[in-house]
Structures are given as C-alpha cells and as structure tokens.
Short mmCIF file of C-alpha atoms and ligand atoms in Angstrom, two decimals:
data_model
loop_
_atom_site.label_atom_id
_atom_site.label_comp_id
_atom_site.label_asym_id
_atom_site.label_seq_id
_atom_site.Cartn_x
_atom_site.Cartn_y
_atom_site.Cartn_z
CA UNK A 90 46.40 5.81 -6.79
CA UNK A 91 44.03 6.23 -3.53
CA UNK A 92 44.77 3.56 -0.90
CA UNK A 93 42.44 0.62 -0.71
CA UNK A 94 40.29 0.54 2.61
CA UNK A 95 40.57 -2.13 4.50
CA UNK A 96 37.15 -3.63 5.47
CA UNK A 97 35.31 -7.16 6.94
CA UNK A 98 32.48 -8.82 7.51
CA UNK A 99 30.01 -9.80 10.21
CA UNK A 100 28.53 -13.29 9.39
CA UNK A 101 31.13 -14.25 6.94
CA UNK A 102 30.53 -17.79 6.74
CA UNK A 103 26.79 -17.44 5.71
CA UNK A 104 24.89 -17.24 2.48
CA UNK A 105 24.74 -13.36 2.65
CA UNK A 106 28.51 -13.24 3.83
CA UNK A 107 29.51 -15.53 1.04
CA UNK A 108 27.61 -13.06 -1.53
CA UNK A 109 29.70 -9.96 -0.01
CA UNK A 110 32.83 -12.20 -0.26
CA UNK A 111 32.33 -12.75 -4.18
CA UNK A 112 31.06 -8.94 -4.68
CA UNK A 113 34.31 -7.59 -3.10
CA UNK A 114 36.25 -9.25 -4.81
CA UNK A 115 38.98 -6.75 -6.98
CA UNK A 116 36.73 -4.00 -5.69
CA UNK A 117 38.45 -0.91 -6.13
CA UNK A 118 37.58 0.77 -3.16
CA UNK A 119 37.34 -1.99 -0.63
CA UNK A 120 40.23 -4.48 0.05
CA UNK A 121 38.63 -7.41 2.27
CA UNK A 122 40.68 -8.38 5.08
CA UNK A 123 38.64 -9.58 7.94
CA UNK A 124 36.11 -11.78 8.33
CA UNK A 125 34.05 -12.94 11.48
CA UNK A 126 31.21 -15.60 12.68
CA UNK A 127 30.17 -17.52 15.18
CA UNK A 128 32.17 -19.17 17.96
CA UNK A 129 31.82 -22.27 15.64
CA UNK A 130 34.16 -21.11 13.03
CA UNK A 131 36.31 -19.06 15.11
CA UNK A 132 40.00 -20.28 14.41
CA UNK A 133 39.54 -22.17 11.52
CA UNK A 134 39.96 -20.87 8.10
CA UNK A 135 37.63 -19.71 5.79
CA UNK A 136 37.24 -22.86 3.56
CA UNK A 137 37.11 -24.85 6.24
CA UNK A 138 34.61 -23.19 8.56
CA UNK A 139 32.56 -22.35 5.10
CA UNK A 140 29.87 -24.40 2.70
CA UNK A 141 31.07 -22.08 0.12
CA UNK A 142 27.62 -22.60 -1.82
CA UNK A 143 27.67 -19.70 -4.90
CA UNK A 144 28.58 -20.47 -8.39
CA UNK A 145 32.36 -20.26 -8.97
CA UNK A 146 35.23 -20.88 -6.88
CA UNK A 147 35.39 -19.27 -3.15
CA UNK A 148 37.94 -16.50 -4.11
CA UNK A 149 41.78 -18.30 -3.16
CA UNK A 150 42.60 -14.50 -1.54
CA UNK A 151 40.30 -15.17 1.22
CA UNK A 152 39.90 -19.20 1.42
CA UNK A 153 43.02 -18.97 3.95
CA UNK A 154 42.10 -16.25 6.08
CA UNK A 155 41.44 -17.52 9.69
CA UNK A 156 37.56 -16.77 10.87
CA UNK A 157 37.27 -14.38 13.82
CA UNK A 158 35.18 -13.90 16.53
CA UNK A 159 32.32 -11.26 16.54
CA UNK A 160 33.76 -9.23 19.43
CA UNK A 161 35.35 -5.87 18.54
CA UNK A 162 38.77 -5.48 18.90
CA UNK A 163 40.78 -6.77 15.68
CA UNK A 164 38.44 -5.96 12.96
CA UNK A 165 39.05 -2.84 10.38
CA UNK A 166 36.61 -0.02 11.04
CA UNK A 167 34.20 -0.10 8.07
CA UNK A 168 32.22 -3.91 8.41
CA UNK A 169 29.38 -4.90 6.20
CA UNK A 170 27.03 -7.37 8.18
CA UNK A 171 25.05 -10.17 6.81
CA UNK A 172 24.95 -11.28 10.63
CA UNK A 173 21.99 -13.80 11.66
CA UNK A 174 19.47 -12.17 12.86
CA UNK A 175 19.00 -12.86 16.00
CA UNK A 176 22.38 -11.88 17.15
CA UNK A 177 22.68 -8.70 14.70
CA UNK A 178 21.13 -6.01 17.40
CA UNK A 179 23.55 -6.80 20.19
CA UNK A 180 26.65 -7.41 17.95
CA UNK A 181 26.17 -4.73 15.42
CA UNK A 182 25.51 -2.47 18.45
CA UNK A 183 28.50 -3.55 20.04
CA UNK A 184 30.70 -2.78 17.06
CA UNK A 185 29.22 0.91 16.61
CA UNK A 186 30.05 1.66 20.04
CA UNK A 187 33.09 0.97 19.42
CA UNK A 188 33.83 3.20 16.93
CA UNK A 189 33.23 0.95 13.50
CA UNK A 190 30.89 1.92 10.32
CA UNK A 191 28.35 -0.80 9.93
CA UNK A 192 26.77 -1.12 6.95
CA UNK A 193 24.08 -3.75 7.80
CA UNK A 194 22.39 -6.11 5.55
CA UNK A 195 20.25 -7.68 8.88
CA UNK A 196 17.11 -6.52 9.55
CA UNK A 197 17.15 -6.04 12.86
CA UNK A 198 17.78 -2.02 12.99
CA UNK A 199 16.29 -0.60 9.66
CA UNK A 200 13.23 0.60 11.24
CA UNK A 201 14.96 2.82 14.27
CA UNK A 202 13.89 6.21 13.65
CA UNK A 203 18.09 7.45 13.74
CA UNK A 204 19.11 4.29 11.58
CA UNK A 205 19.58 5.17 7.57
CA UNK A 206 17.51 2.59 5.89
CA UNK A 207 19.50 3.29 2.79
CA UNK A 208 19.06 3.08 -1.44
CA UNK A 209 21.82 5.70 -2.36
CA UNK A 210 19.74 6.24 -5.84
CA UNK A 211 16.47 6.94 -3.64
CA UNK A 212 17.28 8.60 -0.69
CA UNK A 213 21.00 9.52 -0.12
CA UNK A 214 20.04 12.18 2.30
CA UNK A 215 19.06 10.01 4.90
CA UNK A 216 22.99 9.69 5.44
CA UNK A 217 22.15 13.00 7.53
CA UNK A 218 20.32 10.82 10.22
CA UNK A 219 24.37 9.62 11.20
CA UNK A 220 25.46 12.92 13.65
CA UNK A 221 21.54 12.39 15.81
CA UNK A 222 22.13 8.35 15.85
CA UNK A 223 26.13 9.51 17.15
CA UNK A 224 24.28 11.83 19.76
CA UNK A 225 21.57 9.70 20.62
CA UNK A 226 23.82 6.60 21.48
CA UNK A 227 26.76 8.11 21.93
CA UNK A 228 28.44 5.81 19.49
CA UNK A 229 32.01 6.88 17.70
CA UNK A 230 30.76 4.78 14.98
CA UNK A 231 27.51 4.32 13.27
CA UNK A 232 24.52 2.08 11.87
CA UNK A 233 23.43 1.90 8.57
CA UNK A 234 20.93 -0.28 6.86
CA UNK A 235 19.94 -1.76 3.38
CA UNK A 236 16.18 -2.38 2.96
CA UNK A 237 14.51 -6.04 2.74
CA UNK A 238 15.04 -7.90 -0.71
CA UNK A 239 12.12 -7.28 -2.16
CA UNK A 240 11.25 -3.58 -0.93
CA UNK A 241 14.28 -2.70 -2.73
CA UNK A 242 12.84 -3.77 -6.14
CA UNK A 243 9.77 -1.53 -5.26
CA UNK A 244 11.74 1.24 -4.00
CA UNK A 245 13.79 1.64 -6.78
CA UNK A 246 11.31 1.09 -9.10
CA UNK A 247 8.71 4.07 -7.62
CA UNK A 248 11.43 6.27 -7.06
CA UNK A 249 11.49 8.12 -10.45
CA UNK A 250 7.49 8.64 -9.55
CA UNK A 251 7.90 10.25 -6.55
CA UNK A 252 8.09 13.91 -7.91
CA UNK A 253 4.46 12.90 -9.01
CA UNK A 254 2.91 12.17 -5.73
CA UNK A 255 2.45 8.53 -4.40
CA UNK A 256 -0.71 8.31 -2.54
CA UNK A 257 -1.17 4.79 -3.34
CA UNK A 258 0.84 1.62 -3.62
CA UNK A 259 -0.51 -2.52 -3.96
CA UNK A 260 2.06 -4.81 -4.78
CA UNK A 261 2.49 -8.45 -5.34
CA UNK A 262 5.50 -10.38 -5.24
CA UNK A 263 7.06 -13.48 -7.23
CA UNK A 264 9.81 -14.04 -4.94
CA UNK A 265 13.03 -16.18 -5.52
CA UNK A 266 13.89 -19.04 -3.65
CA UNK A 267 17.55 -17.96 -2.75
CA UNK A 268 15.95 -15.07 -0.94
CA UNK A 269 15.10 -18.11 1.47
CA UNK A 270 18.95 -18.04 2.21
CA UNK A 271 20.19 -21.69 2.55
CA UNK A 272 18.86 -24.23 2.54
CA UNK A 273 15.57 -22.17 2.58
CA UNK A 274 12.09 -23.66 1.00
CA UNK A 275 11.91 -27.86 0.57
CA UNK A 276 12.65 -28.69 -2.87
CA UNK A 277 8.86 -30.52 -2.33
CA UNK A 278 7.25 -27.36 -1.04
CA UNK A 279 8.02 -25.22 -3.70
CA UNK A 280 8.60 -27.54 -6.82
CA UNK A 281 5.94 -26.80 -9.82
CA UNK A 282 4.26 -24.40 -6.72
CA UNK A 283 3.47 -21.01 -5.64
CA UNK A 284 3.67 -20.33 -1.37
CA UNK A 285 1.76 -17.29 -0.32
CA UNK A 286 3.04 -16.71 2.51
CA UNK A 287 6.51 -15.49 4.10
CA UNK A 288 6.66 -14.58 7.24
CA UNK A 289 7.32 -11.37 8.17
CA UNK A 290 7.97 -9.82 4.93
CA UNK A 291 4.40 -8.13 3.96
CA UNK A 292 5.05 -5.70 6.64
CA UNK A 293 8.72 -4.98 5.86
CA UNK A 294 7.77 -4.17 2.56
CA UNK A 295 4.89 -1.84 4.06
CA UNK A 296 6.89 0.01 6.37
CA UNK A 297 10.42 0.31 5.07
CA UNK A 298 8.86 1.71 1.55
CA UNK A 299 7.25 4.26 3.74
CA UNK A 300 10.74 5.13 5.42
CA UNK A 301 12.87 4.62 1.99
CA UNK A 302 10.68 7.45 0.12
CA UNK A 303 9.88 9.81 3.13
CA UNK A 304 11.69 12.97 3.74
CA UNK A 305 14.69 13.62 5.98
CA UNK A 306 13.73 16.62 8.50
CA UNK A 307 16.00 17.55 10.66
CA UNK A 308 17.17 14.60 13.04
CA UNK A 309 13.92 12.02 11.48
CA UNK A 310 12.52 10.91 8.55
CA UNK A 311 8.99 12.09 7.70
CA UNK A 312 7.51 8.51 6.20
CA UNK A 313 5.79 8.61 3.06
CA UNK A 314 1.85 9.34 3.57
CA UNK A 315 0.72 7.06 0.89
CA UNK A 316 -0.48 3.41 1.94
CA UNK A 317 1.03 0.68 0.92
CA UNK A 318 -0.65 -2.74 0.42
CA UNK A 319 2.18 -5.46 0.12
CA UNK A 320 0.91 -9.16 -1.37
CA UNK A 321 3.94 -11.70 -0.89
CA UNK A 322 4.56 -14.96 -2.85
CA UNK A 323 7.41 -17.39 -2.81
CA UNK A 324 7.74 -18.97 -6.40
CA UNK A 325 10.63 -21.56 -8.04
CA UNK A 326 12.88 -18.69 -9.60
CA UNK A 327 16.16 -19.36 -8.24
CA UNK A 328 17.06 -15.81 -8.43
CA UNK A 329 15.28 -12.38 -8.89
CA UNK A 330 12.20 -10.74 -7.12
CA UNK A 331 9.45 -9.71 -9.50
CA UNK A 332 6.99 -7.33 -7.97
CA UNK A 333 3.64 -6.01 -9.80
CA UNK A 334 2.69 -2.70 -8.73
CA UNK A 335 -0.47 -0.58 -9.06
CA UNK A 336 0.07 3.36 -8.08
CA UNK A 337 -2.14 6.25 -7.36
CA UNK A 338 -0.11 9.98 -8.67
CA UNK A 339 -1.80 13.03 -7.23
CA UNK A 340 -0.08 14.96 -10.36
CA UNK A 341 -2.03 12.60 -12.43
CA UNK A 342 1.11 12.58 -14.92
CA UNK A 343 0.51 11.25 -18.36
CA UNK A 344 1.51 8.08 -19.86
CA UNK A 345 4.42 10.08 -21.62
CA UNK A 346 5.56 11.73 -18.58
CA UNK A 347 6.21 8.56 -16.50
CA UNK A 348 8.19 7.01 -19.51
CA UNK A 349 10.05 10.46 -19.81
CA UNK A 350 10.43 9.94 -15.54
CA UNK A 351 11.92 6.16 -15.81
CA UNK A 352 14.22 7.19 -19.17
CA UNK A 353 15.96 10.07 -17.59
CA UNK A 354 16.05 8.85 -14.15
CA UNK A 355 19.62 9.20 -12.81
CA UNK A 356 20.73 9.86 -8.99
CA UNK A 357 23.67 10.31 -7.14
CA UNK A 358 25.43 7.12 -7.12
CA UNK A 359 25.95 7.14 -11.16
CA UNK A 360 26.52 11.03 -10.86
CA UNK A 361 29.59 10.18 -8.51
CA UNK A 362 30.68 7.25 -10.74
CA UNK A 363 30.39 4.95 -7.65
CA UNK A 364 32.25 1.51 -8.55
CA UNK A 365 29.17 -0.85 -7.78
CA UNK A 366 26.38 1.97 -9.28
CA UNK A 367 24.83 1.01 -12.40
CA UNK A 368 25.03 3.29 -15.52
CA UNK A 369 21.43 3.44 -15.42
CA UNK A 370 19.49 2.87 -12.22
CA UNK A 371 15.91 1.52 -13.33
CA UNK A 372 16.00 0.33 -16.85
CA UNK A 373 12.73 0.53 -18.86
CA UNK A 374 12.00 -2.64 -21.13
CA UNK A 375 9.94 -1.89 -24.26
CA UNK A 376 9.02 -5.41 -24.95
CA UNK A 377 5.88 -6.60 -24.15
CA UNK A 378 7.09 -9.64 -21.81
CA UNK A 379 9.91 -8.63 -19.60
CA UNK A 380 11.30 -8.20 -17.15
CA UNK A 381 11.93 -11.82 -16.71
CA UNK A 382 13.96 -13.14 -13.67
CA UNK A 383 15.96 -15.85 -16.04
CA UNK A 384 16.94 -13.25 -18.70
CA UNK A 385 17.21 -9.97 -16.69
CA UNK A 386 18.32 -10.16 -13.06
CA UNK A 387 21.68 -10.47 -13.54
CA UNK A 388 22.24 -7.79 -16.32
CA UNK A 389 24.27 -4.39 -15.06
CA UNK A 390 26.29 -6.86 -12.88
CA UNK A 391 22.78 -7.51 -11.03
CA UNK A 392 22.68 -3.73 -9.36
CA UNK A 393 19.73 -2.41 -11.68
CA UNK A 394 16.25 -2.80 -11.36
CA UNK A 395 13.69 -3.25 -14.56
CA UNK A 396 10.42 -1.93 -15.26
CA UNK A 397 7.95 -2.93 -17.84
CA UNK A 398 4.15 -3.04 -18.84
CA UNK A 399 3.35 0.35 -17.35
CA UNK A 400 -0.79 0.90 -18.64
CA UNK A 401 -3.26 2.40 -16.93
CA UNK A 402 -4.84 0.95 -13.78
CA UNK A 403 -8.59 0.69 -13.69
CA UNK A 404 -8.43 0.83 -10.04
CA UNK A 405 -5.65 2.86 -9.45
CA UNK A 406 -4.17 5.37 -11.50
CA UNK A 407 -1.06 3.08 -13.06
CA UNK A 408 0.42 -0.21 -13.22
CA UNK A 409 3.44 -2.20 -14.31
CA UNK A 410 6.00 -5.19 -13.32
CA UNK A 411 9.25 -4.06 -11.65
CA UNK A 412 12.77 -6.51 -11.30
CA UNK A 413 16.00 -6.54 -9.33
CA UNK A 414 18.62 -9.26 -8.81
CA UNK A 415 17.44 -10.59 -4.81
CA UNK A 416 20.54 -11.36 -3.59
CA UNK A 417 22.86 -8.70 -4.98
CA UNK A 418 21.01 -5.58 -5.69
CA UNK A 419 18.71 -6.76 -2.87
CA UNK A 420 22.01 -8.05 -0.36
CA UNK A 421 25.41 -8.06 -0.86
CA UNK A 422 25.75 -5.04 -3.60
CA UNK A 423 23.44 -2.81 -1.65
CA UNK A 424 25.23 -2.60 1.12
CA UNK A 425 28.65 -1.93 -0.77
CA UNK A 426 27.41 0.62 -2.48
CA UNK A 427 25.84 2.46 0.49
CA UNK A 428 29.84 2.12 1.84
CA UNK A 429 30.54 3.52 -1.58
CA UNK A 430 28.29 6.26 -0.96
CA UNK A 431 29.47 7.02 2.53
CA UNK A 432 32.76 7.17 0.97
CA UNK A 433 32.17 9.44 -1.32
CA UNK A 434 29.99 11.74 1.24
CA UNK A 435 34.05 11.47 3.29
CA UNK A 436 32.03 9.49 5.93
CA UNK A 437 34.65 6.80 6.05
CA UNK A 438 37.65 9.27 6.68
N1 LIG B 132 19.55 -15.28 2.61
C1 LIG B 132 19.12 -14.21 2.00
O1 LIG B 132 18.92 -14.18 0.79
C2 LIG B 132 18.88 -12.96 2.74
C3 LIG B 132 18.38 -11.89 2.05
C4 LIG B 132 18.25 -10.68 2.68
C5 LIG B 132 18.58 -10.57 4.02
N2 LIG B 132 19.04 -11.61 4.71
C6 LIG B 132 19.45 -11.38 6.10
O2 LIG B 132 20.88 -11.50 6.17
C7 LIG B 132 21.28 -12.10 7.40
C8 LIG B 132 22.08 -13.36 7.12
O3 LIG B 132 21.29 -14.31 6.39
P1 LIG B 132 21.93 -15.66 5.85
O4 LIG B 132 20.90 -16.32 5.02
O5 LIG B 132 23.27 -15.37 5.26
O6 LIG B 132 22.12 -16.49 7.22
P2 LIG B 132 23.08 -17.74 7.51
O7 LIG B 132 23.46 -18.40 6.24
O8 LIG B 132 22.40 -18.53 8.57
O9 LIG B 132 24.42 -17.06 8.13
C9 LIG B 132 24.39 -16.46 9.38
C10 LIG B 132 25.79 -15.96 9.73
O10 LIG B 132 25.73 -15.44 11.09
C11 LIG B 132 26.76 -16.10 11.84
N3 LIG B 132 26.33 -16.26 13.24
C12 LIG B 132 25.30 -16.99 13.71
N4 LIG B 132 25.26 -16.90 15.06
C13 LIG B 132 26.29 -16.12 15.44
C14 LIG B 132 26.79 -15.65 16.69
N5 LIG B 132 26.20 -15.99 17.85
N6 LIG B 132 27.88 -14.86 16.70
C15 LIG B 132 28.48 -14.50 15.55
N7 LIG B 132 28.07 -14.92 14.32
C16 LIG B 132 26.98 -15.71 14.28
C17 LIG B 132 26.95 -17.43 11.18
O11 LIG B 132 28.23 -17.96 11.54
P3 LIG B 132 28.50 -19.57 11.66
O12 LIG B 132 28.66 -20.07 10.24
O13 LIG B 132 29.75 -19.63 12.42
O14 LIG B 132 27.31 -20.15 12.33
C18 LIG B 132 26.87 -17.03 9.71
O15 LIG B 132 28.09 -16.44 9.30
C19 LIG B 132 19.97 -12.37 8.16
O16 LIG B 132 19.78 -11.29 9.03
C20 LIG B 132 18.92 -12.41 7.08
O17 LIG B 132 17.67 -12.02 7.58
C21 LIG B 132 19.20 -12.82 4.09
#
C-alpha cells in the first residue's frame, strides 16, 4: 500500500478550511495533519478555535489537533489554502519560498502570468507553468491556483466545446448564498430576492475563463481570444452556482455534434482514476428542467458539473444552463484534486 502524504491547511479555521477539513477526510492519498490560522487561534485546538459550521460532525481525528501559526517552519510540504484574502499573497508566498506546494483556493495569485490557474479536466498542461514560476522567483516550492466559484461551472461546462472554436461567451449567474462564505448575505437582503451585484466577481469570471481555456506556450499561457461577457446574480440557493450561457463556435458544429462533445467528454483526471475525479466530468441532463441546484449539486460527491437545455441561440450560435456544487467542485474539492493531479504528474515527490 503507497504511504499516505502528509498535508495541512492555510486558513483552517474558516468556512473554506472547514470544507477541505470534511473533503479530506479518509482520503486516500492525503492524510491531514496540520492545520494553521490566524494568531487568534494559534494554540488552541481545533474545536475550540473553530465555529465548525457544515452539516455533520467536525471530524473527532482533527477536533484535537492544536491550531498553528501561518509561518513556515512546522507544516508538511504540500498545503491547500483557503487563507483570507488579504493575507494569502504574503503568506502563500512565504510558504513557496520555502520550499512547500501550495495549492491555493484564494484569489489573490490566479491571474500571475507563471501561476497555474488550474481545472485538471480543462487544462492539465498548465502544470508546465511550475519550472518558469521556480525560475522566476526562485522558489523550491510552488503556487498553484483553483479558479473563482462560479468560473469553474463555466469552465467546465465549455470545455468539451473548445475543439469547436469559442469566439463568443455571455453568461449569467444564479449564485448560491454559501459562496458568500460565512455569515455572507443578510438573511433580509436576500430572502424571497435576487442581488445583482457581487463585487468583484464579473471580472474574475471574464478573465480567469480566458486563462483556464488558453493555451500553454512555452513559459505563458496564450488566453483564449474569444470575449467573454459575465452577468452576476446572488440568489437564495444555499448551495450550487447555476450559470446560463450563450456561445459563438467558429466550426459551427451541429446540434448532434455538441451532444456527441458533452457525452464522450472525458480528461485526464478520470483517465488516471484520480480519488476526488468524477466518473464523468460534465454530465448532460435530458430532461427538460434541470440542472437544478436542490436536486443536482451534490450528485458525483459534488465534483461534476451539469449541462442542460442546449438550443440554438438567436443571437449567438448556442445556448444552455450549466451546474456545479459552489463550495466543493468550486472550493475545497478543486483544489484536492489539482494535488491529486500534481501527484499523479510525480510533482509531489
Ligand atoms: N466562502 C466561500 O464560499 C469561498 C468561495 C471561494 C473562494 N473563497 C476564498 O477562500 C478564502 C477563504 O474564505 P472563507 O470564506 O473561508 O474566509 P473566512 O471564513 O473568513 O476564513 C479565513 C481564514 O483565514 C485565517 N486568517 C485570517 N487572517 C489571518 C492571518 N493574518 N494570518 C493567518 N490566518 C489568517 C482565518 O483564521 P482565524 O479563524 O484565526 O481568524 C481563517 O482560518 C478567501 O480568499 C475567499 O476569497 C471563499
């Protein structure tokens, strides 16, 4: 039996880090041993420096583990980092230097051209970026990034188009509230309402699509030329981003062919057998209502993403509704199975 790897996280204590705790737990792979936050919680154990807020128990393995401090030194080399944002640069940074894999869930260093802004289905060759970002910083360890919540539902979802051409993209979100993180939208904001606006996160979805389906040359990726036009509502699903998408195809494929595209569409990660990869990536639903957040997100262990309603476009060429589970497929499992990923590519050796 292969040895478990030890691994920890950056930001343990919040709503992300307590999504990575329940994820690991009995991974295969990963054996969670570490776990670090702020200066607050440093010392105390985990179920006492944590508002363990998920459904079920926090896991007994890890509720006596004493917190640590974000500082290199006692941590295990491969961290996943659901840090707050506005100490992820320095800290991650601090922890590549010296010498650990971080698999990032932050957004703070997705966009730097040498960073991997990773969906191991979609583009696992962006893993080649690692030996420039090594160079460039001169870093023993290394940076690697999940994308926002909801541009992984897109991603995902145009990925088995891509072989046709994307020119094209408008999307519109129905996002969930735990994407908020906690304790995220008042109950009297969003009750029996729709908020169209969150900050920030029209422009993710712009650029990091761009980056996710571009084309690794050489030490850079080459960013998609097709525009994207991102539309971004907050609505009262607890959990699961819906996006609607309209596409322009320069192959102008049939109606047939992008069925054929989304039914045979396999990658990678379910090539490999990775633990946390779905059987089936992107999961086409025949019925004329779904995907629905409620009844959906959390099939395939919440790591697939559904499509549905593809017709013609009038304005562009096609559209349809696309669905992935926000905080898992869009958080906690993404970033695991990028590890998984780097694993198998003997990145973690
Ligand atoms: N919430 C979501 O659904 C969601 C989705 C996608 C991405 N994200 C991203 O994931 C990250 C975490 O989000 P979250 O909602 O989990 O935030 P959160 O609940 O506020 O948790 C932040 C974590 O960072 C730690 N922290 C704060 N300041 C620190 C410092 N100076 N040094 C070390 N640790 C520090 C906190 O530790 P203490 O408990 O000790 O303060 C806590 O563990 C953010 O970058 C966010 O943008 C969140």
């Amino acid at each position: 039996m292969q040895t478990r790897i030890e691994v920890g996280i950056l930001g343990a204590t919040g709503m992300v880090g307590q999504h990575f705790v329940k994820f690991l737990q009995n991974h295969p792979w990963f054996d969670l041993k570490w776990l670090g936050a702020s200066d607050r919680s440093a010392g105390k154990p985990y179920r006492d420096a944590t508002a363990w807020r998920l459904s079920g128990a926090m896991p007994d393995s890890i509720a006596g583990l004493l917190v640590d401090e974000c500082k290199p030194g006692n941590a295990p080399r491969l961290l996943f980092s659901a840090m707050d944002a506005s100490v992820a640069t320095e800290i991650e940074r601090a922890f590549a230097d010296a010498g650990h894999v971080v698999v990032s869930n932050s957004k703070n260093h997705r966009m730097e051209p040498d960073v991997p802004l990773l969906v191991p289905e979609v583009n696992p060759d962006h893993l080649k970026l690692i030996p420039s970002q090594q160079r460039n910083r001169s870093w023993k360890g290394q940076i690697v990034t999940n994308p926002n919540c909801s541009t992984i539902v897109l991603t995902m979802a145009l990925g088995p188009l891509k072989p046709f051409g994307i020119t094209r993209v408008i999307t519109t979100t129905l996002q969930a509230i735990s994407g908020a993180g906690y304790p995220g939208v008042p109950s009297m904001d969003i009750n029996a309402n729709v908020i169209p606006y969150i900050g920030g996160e029209e422009e993710k979805m712009q650029q990091e699509t761009q980056k996710i389906l571009g084309d690794f040359r050489g030490d850079h990726i080459e960013p998609l030329a097709a525009k994207v036009s991102a539309h971004c509502n907050r609505v009262a699903v607890v959990d699961g981003h819906t996006v609607t998408v309209s596409v322009e195809l320069s192959a102008k494929p049939s109606m047939a062919e992008l069925h054929a595209a989304y039914e045979n569409y396999t990658s990678v990660p379910q090539q490999r057998n990775l633990p946390s990869a779905p059987p089936r990536p992107v999961i086409y639903m025949h019925e004329g209502n779904r995907p629905q957040p409620r009844k959906d997100a959390e099939r395939e262990r919440g790591m697939a993403a559904f499509v549905g309603r593809l017709r013609p476009c009038p304005v562009l060429d096609y559209k349809f509704v696309a669905l992935a589970h926000n905080t898992i497929r869009g958080a906690a499992g993404a970033a695991v199975l990028n590890a998984e990923l780097m694993h198998s590519e003997g990145m973690l050796d």
